[in-house]
Short mmCIF file of C-alpha atoms and ligand atoms in Angstrom, two decimals:
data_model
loop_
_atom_site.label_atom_id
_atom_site.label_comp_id
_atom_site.label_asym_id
_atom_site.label_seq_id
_atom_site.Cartn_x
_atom_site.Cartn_y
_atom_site.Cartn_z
CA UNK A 681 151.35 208.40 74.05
CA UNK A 682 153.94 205.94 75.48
CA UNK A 683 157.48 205.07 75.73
CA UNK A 684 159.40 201.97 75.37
CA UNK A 685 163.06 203.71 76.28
CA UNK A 686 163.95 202.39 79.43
CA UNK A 687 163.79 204.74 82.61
CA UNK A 688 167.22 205.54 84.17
CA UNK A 689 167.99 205.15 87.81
CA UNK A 690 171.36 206.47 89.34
CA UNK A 691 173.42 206.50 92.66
CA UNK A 692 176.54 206.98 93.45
CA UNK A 693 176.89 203.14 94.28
CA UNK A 694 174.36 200.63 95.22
CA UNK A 695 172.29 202.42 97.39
CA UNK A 696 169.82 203.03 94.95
CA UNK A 697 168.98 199.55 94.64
CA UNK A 698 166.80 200.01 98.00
CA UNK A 699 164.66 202.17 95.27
CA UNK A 700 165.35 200.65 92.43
CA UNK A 701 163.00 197.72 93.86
CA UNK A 702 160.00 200.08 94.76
CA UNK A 703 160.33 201.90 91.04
CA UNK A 704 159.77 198.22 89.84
CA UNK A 705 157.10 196.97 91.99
CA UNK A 706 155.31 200.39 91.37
CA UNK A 707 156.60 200.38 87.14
CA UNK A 708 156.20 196.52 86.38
CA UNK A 709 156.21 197.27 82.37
CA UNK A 710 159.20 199.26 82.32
CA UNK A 711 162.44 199.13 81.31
CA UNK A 712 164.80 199.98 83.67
CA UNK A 713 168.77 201.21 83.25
CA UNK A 714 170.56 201.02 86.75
CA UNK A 715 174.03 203.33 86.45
CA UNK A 716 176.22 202.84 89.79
CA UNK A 717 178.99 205.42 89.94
CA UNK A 718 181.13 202.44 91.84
CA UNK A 719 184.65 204.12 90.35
CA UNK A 720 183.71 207.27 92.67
CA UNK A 721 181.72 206.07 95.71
CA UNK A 722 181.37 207.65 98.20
CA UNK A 723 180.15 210.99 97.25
CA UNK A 724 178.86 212.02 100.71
CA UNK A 725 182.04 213.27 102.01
CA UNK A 726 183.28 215.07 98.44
CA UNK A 727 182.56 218.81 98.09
CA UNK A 728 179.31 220.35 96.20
CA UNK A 729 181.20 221.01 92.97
CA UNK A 730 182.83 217.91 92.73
CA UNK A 731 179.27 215.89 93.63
CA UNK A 732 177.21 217.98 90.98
CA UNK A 733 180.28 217.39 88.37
CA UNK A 734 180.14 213.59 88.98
CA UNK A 735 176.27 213.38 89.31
CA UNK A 736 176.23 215.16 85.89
CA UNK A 737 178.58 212.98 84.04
CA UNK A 738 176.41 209.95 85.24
CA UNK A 739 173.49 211.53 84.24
CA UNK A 740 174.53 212.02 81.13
CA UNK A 741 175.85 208.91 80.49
CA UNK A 742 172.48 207.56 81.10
CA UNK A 743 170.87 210.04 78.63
CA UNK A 744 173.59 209.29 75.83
CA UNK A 745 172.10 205.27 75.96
CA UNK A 746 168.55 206.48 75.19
CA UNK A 747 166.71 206.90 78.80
CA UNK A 748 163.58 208.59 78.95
CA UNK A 749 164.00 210.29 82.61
CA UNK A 750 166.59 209.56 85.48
CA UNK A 751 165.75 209.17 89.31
CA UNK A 752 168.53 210.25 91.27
CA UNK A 753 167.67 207.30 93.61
CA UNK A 754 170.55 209.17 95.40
CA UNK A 755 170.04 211.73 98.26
CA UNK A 756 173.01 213.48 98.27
CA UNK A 757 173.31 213.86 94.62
CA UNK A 758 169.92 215.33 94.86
CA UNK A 759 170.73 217.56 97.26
CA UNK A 760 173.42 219.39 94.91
CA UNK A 761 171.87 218.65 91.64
CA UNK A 762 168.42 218.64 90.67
CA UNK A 763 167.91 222.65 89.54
CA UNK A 764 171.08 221.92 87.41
CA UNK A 765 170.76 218.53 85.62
CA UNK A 766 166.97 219.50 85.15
CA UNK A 767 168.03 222.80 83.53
CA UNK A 768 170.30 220.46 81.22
CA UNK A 769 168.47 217.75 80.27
CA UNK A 770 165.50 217.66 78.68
CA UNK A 771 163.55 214.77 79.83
CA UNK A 772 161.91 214.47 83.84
CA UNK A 773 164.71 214.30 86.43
CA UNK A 774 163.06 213.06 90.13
CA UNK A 775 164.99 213.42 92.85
CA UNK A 776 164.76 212.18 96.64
CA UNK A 777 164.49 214.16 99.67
CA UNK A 778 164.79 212.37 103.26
CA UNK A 779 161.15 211.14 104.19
CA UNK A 780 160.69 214.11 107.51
CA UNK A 781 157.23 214.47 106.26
CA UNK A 782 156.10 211.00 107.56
CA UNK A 783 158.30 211.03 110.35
CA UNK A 784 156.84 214.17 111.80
CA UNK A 785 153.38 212.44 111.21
CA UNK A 786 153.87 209.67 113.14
CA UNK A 787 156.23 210.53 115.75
CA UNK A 788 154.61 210.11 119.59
CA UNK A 789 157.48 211.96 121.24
CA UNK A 790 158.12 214.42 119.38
CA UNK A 791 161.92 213.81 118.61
CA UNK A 792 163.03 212.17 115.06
CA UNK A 793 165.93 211.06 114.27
CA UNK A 794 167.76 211.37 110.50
CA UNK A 795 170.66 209.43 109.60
CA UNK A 796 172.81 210.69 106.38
CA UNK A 797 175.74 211.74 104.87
CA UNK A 798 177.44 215.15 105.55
CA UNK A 799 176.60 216.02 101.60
CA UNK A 800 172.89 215.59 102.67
CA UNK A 801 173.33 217.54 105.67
CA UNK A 802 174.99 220.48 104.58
CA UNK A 803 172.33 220.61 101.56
CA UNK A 804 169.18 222.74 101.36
CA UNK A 805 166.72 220.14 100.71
CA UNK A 806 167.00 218.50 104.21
CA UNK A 807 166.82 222.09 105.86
CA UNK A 808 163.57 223.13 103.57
CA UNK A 809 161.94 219.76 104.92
CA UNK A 810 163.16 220.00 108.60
CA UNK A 811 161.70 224.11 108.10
CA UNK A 812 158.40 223.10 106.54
CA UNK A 813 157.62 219.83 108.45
CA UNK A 814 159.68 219.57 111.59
CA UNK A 815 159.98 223.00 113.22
CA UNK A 816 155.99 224.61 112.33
CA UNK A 817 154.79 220.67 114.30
CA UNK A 818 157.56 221.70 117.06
CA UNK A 819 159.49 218.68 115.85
CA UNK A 820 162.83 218.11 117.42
CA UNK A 821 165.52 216.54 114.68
CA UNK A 822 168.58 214.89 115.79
CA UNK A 823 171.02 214.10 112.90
CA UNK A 824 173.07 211.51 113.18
CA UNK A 825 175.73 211.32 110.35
CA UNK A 826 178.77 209.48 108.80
CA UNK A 827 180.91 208.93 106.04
CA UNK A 828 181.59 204.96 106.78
CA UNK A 829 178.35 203.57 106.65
CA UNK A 830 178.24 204.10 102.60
CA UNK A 831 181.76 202.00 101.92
CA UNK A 832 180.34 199.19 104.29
CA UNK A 833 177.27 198.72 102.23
CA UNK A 834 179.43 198.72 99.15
CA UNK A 835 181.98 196.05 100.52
CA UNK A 836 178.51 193.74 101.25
CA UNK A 837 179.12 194.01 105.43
CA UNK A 838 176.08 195.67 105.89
CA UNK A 839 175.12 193.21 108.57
CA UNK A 840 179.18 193.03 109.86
CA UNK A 841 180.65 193.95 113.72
CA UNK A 842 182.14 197.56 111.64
CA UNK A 843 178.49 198.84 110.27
CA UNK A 844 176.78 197.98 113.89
CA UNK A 845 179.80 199.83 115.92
CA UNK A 846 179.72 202.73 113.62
CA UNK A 847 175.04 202.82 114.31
CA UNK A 848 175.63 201.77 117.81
CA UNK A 849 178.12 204.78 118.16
CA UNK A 850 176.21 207.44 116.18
CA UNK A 851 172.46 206.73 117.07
CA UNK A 852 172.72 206.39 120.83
CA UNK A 853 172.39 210.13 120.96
CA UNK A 854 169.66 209.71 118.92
CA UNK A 855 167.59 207.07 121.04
CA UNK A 856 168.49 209.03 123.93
CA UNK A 857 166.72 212.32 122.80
CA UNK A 858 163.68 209.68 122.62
CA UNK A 859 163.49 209.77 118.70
CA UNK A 860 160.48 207.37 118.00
CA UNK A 861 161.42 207.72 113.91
CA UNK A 862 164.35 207.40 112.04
CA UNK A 863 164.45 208.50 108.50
CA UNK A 864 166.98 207.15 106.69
CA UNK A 865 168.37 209.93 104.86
CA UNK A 866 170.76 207.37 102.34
CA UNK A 867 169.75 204.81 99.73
CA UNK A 868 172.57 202.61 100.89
CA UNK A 869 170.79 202.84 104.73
CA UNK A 870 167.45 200.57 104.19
CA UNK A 871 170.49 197.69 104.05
CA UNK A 872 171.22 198.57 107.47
CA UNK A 873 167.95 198.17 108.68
CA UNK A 874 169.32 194.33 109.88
CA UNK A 875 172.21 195.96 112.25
CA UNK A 876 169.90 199.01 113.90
CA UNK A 877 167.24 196.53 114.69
CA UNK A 878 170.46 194.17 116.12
CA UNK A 879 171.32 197.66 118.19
CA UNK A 880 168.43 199.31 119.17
CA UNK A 881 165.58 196.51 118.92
CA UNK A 882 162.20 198.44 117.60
CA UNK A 883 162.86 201.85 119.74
CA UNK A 884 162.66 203.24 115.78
CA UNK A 885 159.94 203.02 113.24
CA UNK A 886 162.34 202.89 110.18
CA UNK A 887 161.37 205.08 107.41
CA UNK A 888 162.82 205.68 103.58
CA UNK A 889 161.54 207.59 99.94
CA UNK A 890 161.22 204.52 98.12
CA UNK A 891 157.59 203.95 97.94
CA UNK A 892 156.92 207.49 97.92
CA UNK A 893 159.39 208.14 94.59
CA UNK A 894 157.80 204.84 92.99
CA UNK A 895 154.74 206.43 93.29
CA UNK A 896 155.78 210.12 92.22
CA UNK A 897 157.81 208.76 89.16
CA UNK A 898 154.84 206.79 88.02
CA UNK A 899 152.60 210.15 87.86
CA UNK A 900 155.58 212.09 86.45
CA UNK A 901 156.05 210.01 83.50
CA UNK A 902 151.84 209.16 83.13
CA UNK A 903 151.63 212.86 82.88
CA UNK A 904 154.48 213.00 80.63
CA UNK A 905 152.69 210.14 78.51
CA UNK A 906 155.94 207.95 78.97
CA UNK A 907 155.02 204.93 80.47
CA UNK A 908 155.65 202.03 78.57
CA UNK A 909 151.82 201.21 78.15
CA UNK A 910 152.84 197.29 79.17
CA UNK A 911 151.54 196.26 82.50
CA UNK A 912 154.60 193.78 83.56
CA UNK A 913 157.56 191.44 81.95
CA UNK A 914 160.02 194.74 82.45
CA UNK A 915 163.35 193.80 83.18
CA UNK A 916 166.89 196.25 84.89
CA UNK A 917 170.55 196.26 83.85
CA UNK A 918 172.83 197.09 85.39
CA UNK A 919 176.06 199.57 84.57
CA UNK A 920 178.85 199.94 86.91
CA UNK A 921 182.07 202.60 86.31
CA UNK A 922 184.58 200.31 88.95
CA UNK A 923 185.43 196.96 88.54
CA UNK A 924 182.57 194.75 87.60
CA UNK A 925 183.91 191.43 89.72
CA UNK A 926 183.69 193.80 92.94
CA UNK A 927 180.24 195.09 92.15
CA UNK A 928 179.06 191.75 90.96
CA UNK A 929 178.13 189.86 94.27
CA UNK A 930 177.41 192.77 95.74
CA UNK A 931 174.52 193.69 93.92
CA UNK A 932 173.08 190.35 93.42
CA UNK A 933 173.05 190.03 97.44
CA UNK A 934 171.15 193.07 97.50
CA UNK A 935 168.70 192.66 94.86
CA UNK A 936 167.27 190.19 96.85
CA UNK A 937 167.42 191.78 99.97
CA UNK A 938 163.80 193.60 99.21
CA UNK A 939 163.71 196.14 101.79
CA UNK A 940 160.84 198.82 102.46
CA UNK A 941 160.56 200.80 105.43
CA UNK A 942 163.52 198.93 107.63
CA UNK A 943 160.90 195.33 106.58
CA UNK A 944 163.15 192.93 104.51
CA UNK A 945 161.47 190.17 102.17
CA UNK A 946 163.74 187.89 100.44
CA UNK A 947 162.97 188.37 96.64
CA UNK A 948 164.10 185.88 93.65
CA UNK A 949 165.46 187.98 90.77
CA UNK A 950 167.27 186.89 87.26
CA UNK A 951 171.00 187.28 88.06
CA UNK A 952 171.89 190.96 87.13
CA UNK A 953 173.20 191.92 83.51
CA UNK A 954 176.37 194.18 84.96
CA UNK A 955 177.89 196.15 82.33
CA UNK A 956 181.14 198.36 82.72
CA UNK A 957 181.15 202.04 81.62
CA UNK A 958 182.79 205.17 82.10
CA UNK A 959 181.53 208.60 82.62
N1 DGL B 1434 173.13 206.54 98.27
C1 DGL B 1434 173.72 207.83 98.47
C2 DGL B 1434 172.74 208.76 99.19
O1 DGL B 1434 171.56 208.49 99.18
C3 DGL B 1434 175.08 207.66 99.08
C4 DGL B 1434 175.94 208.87 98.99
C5 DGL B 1434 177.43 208.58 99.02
O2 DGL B 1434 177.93 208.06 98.03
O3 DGL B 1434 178.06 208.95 100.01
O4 DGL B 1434 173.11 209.78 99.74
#
């Protein structure tokens, strides 16, 4: 069996572009429908009602054009979300969890750091990793969280004097404790990977989900005899809920900013195909 619907792919904002280019190196055939929630970014400092409410409109705006399963490429939507929209929806919903696995793997010292929003924080899907990774390995986590990073990566200053006072400020703690890792617990992060390494050099291996996803998505829908059945040539558009001029630039920059694991390779693309919608 196989699909030709495109695959959705949602975040709050443009975050999920960070996975958005893993899903397509790891899905080259498919089709792929990008929703940013731009008219309600940021969602990491809104309460759990209000993020599952929003998370399910987008979702099922995305459903409504014909997807044939969403990643939440968005952690803290996962975080409130997953049991619900997969109770609604009948077609596979993959969500992210902050990459502590791998970070407890490879740490030398024994101290990791995460970086996220308070949404992700105060969620149970951090906690069940931190519980069934971190504290059995005697793992000590040091969070590190804000709710300005997000609206930094959305403006395109990423890279600016704001976004590297804001890390400098927040992850000293962290390098402190002697964190060796830092999972970055945010799709919108792996576009600060430029301004950490600016601040704190390579005292962090940088780690994200987006490989990981890629790869679970791909056996989700294989088993779910979904894939397209083409082997490349698939191409993304794009749907914003804000203005469309704002989002424009923004995403273009960023779409070829190809970033993986706090590595950046510059990556030609088509310009994007941004359309406007509401939820
Ligand atoms: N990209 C979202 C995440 O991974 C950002 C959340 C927000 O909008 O605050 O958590």
């Amino acid at each position: 069996m196989t699909s030709a619907a495109p695959l959705g792919v949602f975040d709050s904002g443009v975050g999920g572009l960070s996975i958005l280019a893993d899903l397509r190196a790891a899905l080259p055939g498919e089709e792929m429908l990008y929703l940013a929630d731009t008219a309600h970014v940021p969602y990491g400092a809104r309460s759990d009602e209000e993020i599952r409410a929003l998370t399910d409109r987008s979702v099922a705006a995305l459903h409504a054009r014909g997807v044939k399963g969403v990643v939440v490429a968005c952690n803290t939507a996962s975080a409130f979300s997953l049991g619900h929209l997969r109770a609604r929806f009948d077609m596979p919903i993959i969500g992210l969890v902050p990459a502590v696995k791998p970070a407890v793997q490879a740490t030398r010292t024994g101290v990791v750091g995460v970086l996220a929003t308070p949404g992700t924080m105060r969620g149970t899907l951090l906690s069940d990793v931190i519980r069934e990774f971190a504290e059995p390995a005697g793992v000590q986590v040091m969070k590190a969280v804000s709710t300005e990073l997000v609206p930094l990566v959305e403006a395109g200053e990423a890279d600016g004097p704001r976004a590297r006072a804001v890390l400098r400020e927040i992850l000293t703690p962290v390098a402190q404790a002697g964190a060796d890792q830092l999972v970055l617990g945010c799709t919108h992060y792996p576009f600060l990977a430029g301004s950490i390494r600016a601040e704190f050099g390579e005292a962090f291996t940088l780690l994200d989900s987006g490989a990981a996803v890629a790869r679970h998505t791909r056996r989700v829908l294989d088993g779910a005899g979904l894939l397209s059945g083409r082997g490349q040539g698939g191409q993304a558009r794009y749907l914003v809920t804000g203005d469309p001029q704002r989002a424009a630039p923004v995403i273009a920059t960023l779409l070829a900013r190809n970033v993986h694991n706090g590595k950046e390779t510059h990556r030609a693309d088509l310009p994007p195909r941004i359309e406007c919608i509401q939820t």
